[in-house]
């Protein structure tokens, strides 16, 4: 499903060269459940952003479903981003002037549903993360963990074939975090592919495979013996 | 040092009443090290914002160092916020157009140092969180965990007598998180008072006392037998 070769991302700042990604090779098959771990600054979010078609690499290739992403038109890319991929951002990226409900409806604007069905699906997605009583709140009227859950609800509302989640439980207490992991498990059981960045060992324990990054490269890639 | 009685914070949204804090009593002595835990939405950040003099309660009292905070002038409050208290926000709150260095210098603008000394102190603070090679980066040129560390460096640069940290390790890998906890431990050993909100048990384990919140109230308040 996902095939990455020699992926490189370089930032130039004055005389400095920062290799955020320094030659990454990675294959992810359909219905895999992969956890990505590694030190702060090791390139995890950079990799996720490229996987999510939100950023382009400096060099290297990314094939998604057999298609070279670098060859896709903007129209095709937008289609992939909105229908195939659900993305939970490390910094949530909610629209501040919109309610939780409208934020979660956003990815559905590309589907063929009428507004009533969209609203119902968004409400359902918020209920699944325990936010039924917060749907009219704007982001600044929500707690940190509630904002994180709105970001998760938005990523899941489209029932995406690929879920990319960057530190999805960083602001959640243990019980709420368990509920979110259960949601991801359901998605995985239904056949979807999940890639999750996490620094928490008990979150990574749910994955079937653990990839460790360091200084923009993959340091190790092992199967999880007891998921 | 900190004495809170019947602290209440109510939000009215249309016909709804949300009790973010619902009658909180809390005493924190000088040089205590307290961890606050509790479910997402239980009122932890709301309590921290009031403790940090960044927000006012709807009812109840807050005495800081024997002075009623509600009676302080804006001038006195600004002084307390900038000289006495270091605050690590759950959502970092960095200034996007400023570099990491300038963001960390900010609290020092109230001190009597000249710009050279300010710059040196800000640089030192960034070095202590492992960001010596990122001081010229702006927030959008930093990883999530690097932004979190800039927020921590800014909170510590003034050597505050009270450190209030809201989920300071939510985006940090285990090793970086350990380094941050070591910094807090040094601060505590030097006599400072620390209140930290966290959902991670091994972070709370460093504290000497654990307060649990639920639905805007304190559910339990116990000493940590093995800090
Ligand atoms: N401006 C606001 N208007 C309405 N409700 C609000 C507002 N700000 C916060 N709330 C509500 O107050 C409650 C407490 O929020 P708070 O941010 O203190 O929770 P928290 O314990 O820090 O949660 P988390 O662990 O998710 O960060 C939440 O249910 C939130 O929805
Ligand atoms: N626009 C940019 N300009 C310069 N350097 C950048 C830029 N964006 C990211 N970086 C650098 O690239 C490196 C990798 O960043 P990335 O966000 O992928 O790390 P990460 O593994 O997600 O870290 P964390 O666990 O802290 O979230 C970091 O050292 C960061 O400072
Ligand atoms: Mg990241
Ligand atoms: Mg909070």
XYZ file of C-alpha atoms and ligand atoms in Angstrom:
518
model
C 0.000 0.000 0.000
C 2.710 2.454 1.103
C 6.189 2.176 -0.379
C 8.899 4.701 0.452
C 12.433 4.718 -0.908
C 15.341 6.948 0.115
C 12.960 9.599 1.426
C 14.872 12.781 2.217
C 13.775 16.153 3.612
C 16.343 18.901 3.968
C 15.903 22.379 5.407
C 18.486 25.042 4.726
C 18.772 27.807 7.300
C 21.531 30.240 6.490
C 24.725 28.204 6.482
C 23.086 25.298 8.271
C 21.668 22.168 6.673
C 19.107 20.192 8.652
C 18.386 16.649 7.516
C 14.908 16.150 8.969
C 14.709 12.899 6.931
C 17.957 11.349 5.745
C 17.183 8.446 3.420
C 14.170 6.560 4.763
C 13.013 3.222 3.307
C 9.678 1.894 4.505
C 6.958 -0.466 3.316
C 3.524 -0.649 4.925
C 1.052 -3.245 3.684
C -2.698 -2.970 3.701
C -4.195 -3.575 7.165
C -0.881 -3.234 8.986
C -0.728 -1.507 12.380
C 2.604 0.261 12.786
C 3.887 2.388 15.670
C 6.661 4.921 15.023
C 8.812 5.889 17.994
C 11.980 7.925 18.430
C 13.544 10.916 20.137
C 12.107 14.408 19.900
C 13.272 15.879 16.582
C 14.105 12.527 14.969
C 11.818 13.128 11.969
C 8.582 11.350 12.886
C 6.165 14.213 12.096
C 8.090 15.070 8.943
C 7.631 11.474 7.744
C 3.931 11.498 8.709
C 3.298 14.760 6.844
C 4.788 13.309 3.669
C 2.809 10.057 4.105
C -0.325 12.174 4.496
C 0.422 14.057 1.252
C 0.665 17.299 3.221
C 4.315 17.870 2.382
C 6.741 16.919 -0.395
C 10.158 15.333 0.109
C 13.385 16.932 -1.119
C 14.367 13.599 -2.672
C 13.274 9.981 -2.779
C 9.976 8.389 -3.778
C 6.595 7.654 -2.225
C 4.251 5.186 -3.867
C 0.715 4.977 -2.569
C -1.428 2.139 -3.875
C 0.987 1.688 -6.765
C 0.843 5.360 -7.794
C 3.811 7.675 -7.504
C 2.566 10.516 -5.301
C 4.995 12.980 -6.909
C 3.227 12.350 -10.249
C -0.286 12.999 -8.926
C -2.148 16.120 -9.929
C -3.356 18.515 -7.251
C -6.854 17.226 -7.907
C -5.814 13.603 -7.301
C -3.828 14.564 -4.187
C -6.790 16.412 -2.712
C -8.937 13.348 -3.368
C -6.452 11.074 -1.604
C -6.094 13.413 1.346
C -9.815 13.799 1.859
C -11.156 10.335 1.134
C -8.357 7.859 1.751
C -6.411 9.319 4.654
C -7.441 10.378 8.145
C -4.792 12.532 9.843
C -4.512 13.375 13.529
C -2.046 16.255 13.867
C 0.376 16.539 16.780
C -0.889 20.097 17.258
C -4.539 19.299 16.427
C -4.909 22.074 13.802
C -8.568 22.785 14.541
C -10.247 25.805 12.945
C -10.610 28.244 15.835
C -13.784 29.997 14.638
C -15.740 26.789 14.085
C -17.486 24.556 16.605
C -16.317 21.019 17.315
C -19.188 19.728 15.161
C -18.258 21.848 12.137
C -14.588 20.984 12.525
C -15.460 17.292 12.381
C -17.810 17.802 9.403
C -15.019 19.280 7.297
C -13.669 16.085 5.684
C -17.245 15.122 4.744
C -17.665 18.153 2.499
C -16.025 16.069 -0.211
C -18.436 13.169 0.185
C -21.791 13.082 -1.558
C -23.856 13.355 1.634
C -26.374 16.099 2.131
C -25.935 18.370 5.129
C -28.270 16.342 7.357
C -26.264 13.141 6.867
C -22.980 15.041 7.304
C -24.160 16.499 10.583
C -25.330 13.082 11.814
C -22.014 11.434 10.911
C -19.992 14.200 12.584
C -22.121 13.960 15.717
C -21.654 10.172 15.791
C -17.890 10.541 15.466
C -17.812 13.011 18.379
C -19.967 10.684 20.466
C -17.489 7.863 19.930
C -14.758 9.963 21.565
C -17.027 10.958 24.456
C -17.743 14.532 23.341
C -21.492 14.392 22.737
C -21.985 17.252 25.214
C -19.309 19.494 23.698
C -20.315 19.663 20.036
C -21.220 23.361 20.059
C -17.995 24.418 21.790
C -15.273 26.188 19.847
C -11.653 25.048 20.384
C -10.927 27.767 22.970
C -13.915 26.507 24.961
C -12.471 23.019 25.175
C -9.807 21.424 27.342
C -6.531 20.225 25.779
C -7.640 16.615 25.756
C -11.049 17.552 24.337
C -9.365 19.378 21.446
C -7.229 16.317 20.848
C -10.358 14.176 20.722
C -12.042 16.540 18.244
C -8.948 16.106 16.034
C -9.329 12.328 16.369
C -13.067 12.433 15.629
C -12.345 14.501 12.513
C -9.715 12.000 11.327
C -12.107 9.063 11.793
C -15.358 10.575 10.478
C -14.658 9.533 6.873
C -13.829 5.943 7.841
C -10.442 6.371 6.144
C -8.577 3.400 4.683
C -5.349 4.825 6.152
C -5.238 6.445 9.597
C -2.138 8.510 10.359
C -2.081 9.622 14.001
C 0.753 11.803 15.361
C 0.881 11.508 19.184
C -2.928 11.047 19.463
C -2.925 10.446 23.240
C -0.355 13.039 24.334
C -2.981 15.016 26.261
C -5.291 12.232 27.379
C -5.678 10.577 30.765
C -5.285 6.807 30.858
C -8.984 5.958 30.648
C -9.741 8.299 27.724
C -6.561 7.081 26.036
C -7.768 3.463 26.353
C -11.079 4.422 24.734
C -9.238 5.979 21.799
C -7.004 2.917 21.410
C -10.144 0.763 21.346
C -11.529 2.906 18.507
C -8.316 2.438 16.543
C -8.451 -1.308 17.207
C -11.991 -1.437 15.766
C -10.812 0.403 12.686
C -7.932 -2.017 12.296
C -10.211 -5.035 12.733
C -12.390 -3.618 9.932
C -9.406 -3.830 7.573
C -7.924 -0.344 7.751
C -4.240 0.523 7.876
C -2.912 2.409 10.891
C 0.350 4.286 11.412
C 0.685 5.954 14.818
C 3.507 8.064 16.217
C 3.759 7.744 19.968
C 6.262 8.130 22.788
C 4.189 6.007 25.168
C 5.124 2.332 25.411
C 1.628 1.161 26.321
C 0.198 2.882 23.254
C 2.880 1.362 21.007
C 2.041 -2.021 22.538
C -1.228 -2.078 20.553
C 0.639 -1.994 17.232
C 1.785 -5.102 15.389
C 5.092 -3.574 14.348
C 7.386 -0.936 15.871
C 9.612 1.334 13.790
C 12.195 3.402 15.654
C 13.617 6.600 14.170
C 16.769 8.504 15.010
C 18.307 11.563 13.338
C 16.067 11.336 10.281
C 16.643 7.620 9.704
C 15.071 4.336 10.629
C 17.085 2.759 13.395
C 15.082 -0.464 13.793
C 11.939 -2.103 12.426
C 10.648 -5.080 14.395
C 7.471 -7.068 14.869
C 5.699 -6.658 18.187
C 5.580 -10.151 19.746
C 2.535 -9.459 21.967
C 0.179 -6.835 20.543
C 2.221 29.849 50.061
C -0.899 29.009 48.030
C -4.267 28.860 49.748
C -7.474 28.267 47.778
C -10.974 28.131 49.206
C -14.204 27.167 47.437
C -12.720 28.060 44.048
C -15.430 28.062 41.411
C -15.364 28.728 37.669
C -18.598 28.669 35.739
C -19.159 29.097 32.012
C -22.609 29.847 30.679
C -23.324 28.770 27.123
C -26.877 29.480 26.095
C -29.042 27.480 28.468
C -26.126 25.354 29.614
C -24.050 25.871 32.737
C -20.595 24.316 32.827
C -18.908 24.022 36.199
C -15.252 23.863 35.158
C -14.335 24.244 38.861
C -16.969 23.407 41.441
C -15.722 24.400 44.894
C -12.022 23.559 45.140
C -10.081 23.787 48.419
C -6.323 23.422 48.202
C -3.234 24.397 50.196
C 0.285 24.206 48.794
C 3.204 25.037 51.085
C 6.513 26.487 50.053
C 8.827 23.909 48.471
C 6.081 21.348 47.951
C 6.033 19.185 44.810
C 2.449 18.395 43.829
C 1.126 16.423 40.845
C -2.447 17.041 39.662
C -4.121 14.209 37.787
C -7.635 13.551 36.537
C -9.779 12.832 33.510
C -9.768 15.024 30.428
C -12.060 17.979 31.130
C -11.948 17.611 34.924
C -10.731 21.191 35.486
C -6.951 20.836 35.807
C -5.945 23.568 33.318
C -8.669 25.866 34.631
C -7.219 25.506 38.138
C -3.670 26.056 36.844
C -4.642 29.201 34.950
C -6.147 30.685 38.111
C -3.094 29.677 40.167
C -0.922 31.368 37.533
C -2.938 34.607 37.814
C -3.918 34.235 34.153
C -7.612 33.858 34.874
C -10.064 34.892 37.605
C -12.506 32.585 39.385
C -16.269 33.119 39.348
C -16.306 32.653 43.131
C -14.024 31.604 45.986
C -10.672 32.960 47.117
C -7.008 32.561 46.216
C -4.321 33.724 48.619
C -0.754 33.827 47.382
C 1.941 34.483 49.974
C -0.703 35.831 52.336
C -2.123 38.298 49.804
C -5.602 37.956 48.342
C -5.020 37.775 44.577
C -8.446 39.294 43.854
C -7.317 42.425 45.735
C -4.076 42.875 43.791
C -3.713 45.705 41.318
C -2.918 44.904 37.689
C 0.583 46.162 38.369
C 1.068 43.750 41.284
C -0.419 40.855 39.293
C 1.929 41.480 36.372
C 4.831 41.491 38.798
C 3.767 38.170 40.326
C 3.228 36.572 36.926
C 6.573 37.677 35.568
C 8.868 37.306 38.550
C 7.370 34.720 40.873
C 5.681 32.229 38.570
C 6.967 30.148 35.681
C 4.135 28.700 33.568
C 4.363 25.875 31.027
C 1.153 25.930 28.984
C -0.536 22.754 27.775
C -0.562 24.308 24.304
C 2.864 25.980 24.624
C 1.661 29.478 23.580
C 4.883 30.465 21.830
C 4.983 33.680 19.796
C 5.042 32.429 16.189
C 7.040 35.314 14.685
C 9.856 35.111 17.236
C 12.765 32.691 17.426
C 13.118 30.186 20.247
C 15.756 32.470 21.813
C 13.515 35.545 21.807
C 10.559 33.551 23.093
C 12.658 32.423 26.064
C 13.990 35.957 26.670
C 10.480 37.327 27.106
C 10.049 36.841 30.892
C 13.459 38.490 31.407
C 12.279 41.793 29.948
C 10.958 42.573 33.427
C 14.269 41.882 35.129
C 17.007 44.479 35.388
C 19.460 42.685 33.085
C 20.870 44.360 30.025
C 20.277 42.676 26.692
C 23.583 40.790 26.743
C 22.833 39.131 30.074
C 19.240 38.396 28.967
C 20.483 36.706 25.819
C 23.021 34.653 27.778
C 20.418 33.516 30.311
C 17.921 32.580 27.576
C 20.610 30.634 25.732
C 21.558 28.802 28.941
C 17.927 27.874 29.580
C 17.600 26.474 26.043
C 20.834 24.521 26.474
C 19.493 22.892 29.624
C 16.586 21.422 27.611
C 18.895 20.258 24.819
C 18.022 22.946 22.264
C 21.372 24.730 21.909
C 21.293 24.051 18.152
C 17.752 25.313 17.616
C 17.833 28.802 19.161
C 17.330 30.653 15.856
C 14.372 28.499 14.779
C 10.860 29.882 14.866
C 8.094 27.668 16.306
C 7.011 26.390 12.870
C 10.608 25.271 12.273
C 10.571 23.116 15.375
C 9.181 19.664 16.145
C 6.312 19.290 18.636
C 8.615 18.192 21.417
C 11.066 20.995 20.640
C 8.270 23.575 20.961
C 7.301 22.023 24.256
C 10.902 22.336 25.438
C 11.050 25.996 24.401
C 7.941 26.534 26.536
C 9.711 24.804 29.428
C 12.914 26.811 28.932
C 10.853 30.014 28.974
C 9.115 28.997 32.215
C 12.445 28.231 33.915
C 14.587 31.130 32.645
C 13.567 33.433 35.517
C 14.303 30.830 38.177
C 10.711 31.182 39.409
C 9.771 30.474 43.019
C 6.652 28.693 41.760
C 6.678 26.476 38.657
C 3.274 25.591 37.206
C 3.591 23.024 34.423
C 0.521 21.794 32.510
C 1.338 18.449 30.820
C 5.010 19.394 30.262
C 6.030 15.992 28.834
C 2.979 15.233 26.645
C 5.065 15.439 23.463
C 8.398 14.151 24.717
C 10.072 10.785 24.274
C 11.079 8.955 27.452
C 14.697 10.112 27.482
C 13.932 13.798 26.894
C 11.128 13.544 29.430
C 13.585 12.184 32.015
C 15.908 15.128 31.364
C 13.053 17.568 31.956
C 12.046 15.803 35.176
C 15.665 16.072 36.336
C 15.565 19.838 35.739
C 12.377 20.111 37.798
C 13.993 18.017 40.538
C 16.959 20.436 40.648
C 14.565 23.355 40.940
C 12.746 21.612 43.759
C 15.991 20.802 45.569
C 16.876 24.508 45.369
C 13.729 25.313 47.364
C 11.173 26.105 44.692
C 7.541 25.044 44.689
C 6.283 22.858 41.856
C 2.758 22.037 40.700
C 2.575 19.803 37.650
C -0.452 18.507 35.760
C 0.224 15.157 34.152
C -1.574 12.073 32.929
C 1.561 9.938 33.032
C 2.085 7.848 36.153
C 5.880 7.858 35.929
C 5.913 11.646 35.783
C 3.541 11.910 38.758
C 5.854 9.506 40.609
C 8.410 12.327 40.998
C 5.983 14.453 43.010
C 5.675 14.251 46.787
C 1.894 14.579 46.751
C -0.810 13.605 44.258
C -4.100 15.490 43.909
C -6.803 13.887 41.760
C -9.568 15.947 40.175
C -12.935 14.925 38.813
C -15.761 17.065 37.432
C -14.284 20.313 38.737
C -13.626 19.026 42.261
C -10.810 17.425 44.170
C -11.484 13.731 44.497
C -8.419 12.760 46.532
C -5.267 14.331 47.925
C -2.597 11.899 49.127
C 1.105 11.815 49.868
C 3.283 9.853 47.468
C 4.976 7.123 49.563
C 7.955 6.643 47.179
C 8.855 9.810 45.244
N -14.351 29.035 27.607
C -15.030 27.930 27.956
N -16.368 27.859 27.746
C -17.047 26.745 28.079
N -16.520 25.655 28.640
C -15.197 25.668 28.868
C -14.379 26.794 28.548
N -13.103 26.493 28.877
C -13.107 25.254 29.396
N -14.362 24.745 29.389
C -14.783 23.429 29.903
O -14.323 23.328 31.244
C -13.945 21.982 31.529
C -12.573 21.955 32.186
O -11.588 22.344 31.270
P -10.044 22.174 31.598
O -9.292 22.739 30.442
O -9.736 22.747 32.938
O -9.883 20.596 31.689
P -8.565 19.722 31.925
O -8.736 18.964 33.183
O -7.350 20.572 31.791
O -8.632 18.695 30.721
P -7.468 18.034 29.800
O -6.871 16.945 30.614
O -8.250 17.527 28.641
O -6.504 19.099 29.433
C -13.984 21.215 30.208
O -15.077 20.333 30.216
C -14.148 22.293 29.143
O -14.987 21.871 28.075
N 10.634 24.278 8.700
C 11.718 23.771 9.312
N 12.911 24.403 9.191
C 14.010 23.902 9.805
N 14.047 22.793 10.544
C 12.883 22.119 10.697
C 11.668 22.571 10.099
N 10.673 21.719 10.449
C 11.242 20.764 11.214
N 12.568 21.003 11.374
C 13.525 20.177 12.114
O 13.419 18.848 11.605
C 13.639 17.909 12.663
C 12.547 16.858 12.640
O 11.307 17.432 12.975
P 10.028 16.533 13.279
O 8.893 17.456 13.560
O 9.826 15.540 12.182
O 10.458 15.736 14.593
P 9.645 14.703 15.481
O 10.328 13.390 15.435
O 8.195 14.734 15.101
O 9.805 15.293 16.935
P 8.798 15.365 18.199
O 8.808 14.017 18.831
O 9.443 16.405 19.040
O 7.454 15.779 17.700
C 13.656 18.705 13.967
O 14.985 18.725 14.463
C 13.198 20.099 13.586
O 13.881 21.113 14.301
Mg 6.482 15.377 16.040
Mg -5.841 20.670 30.402
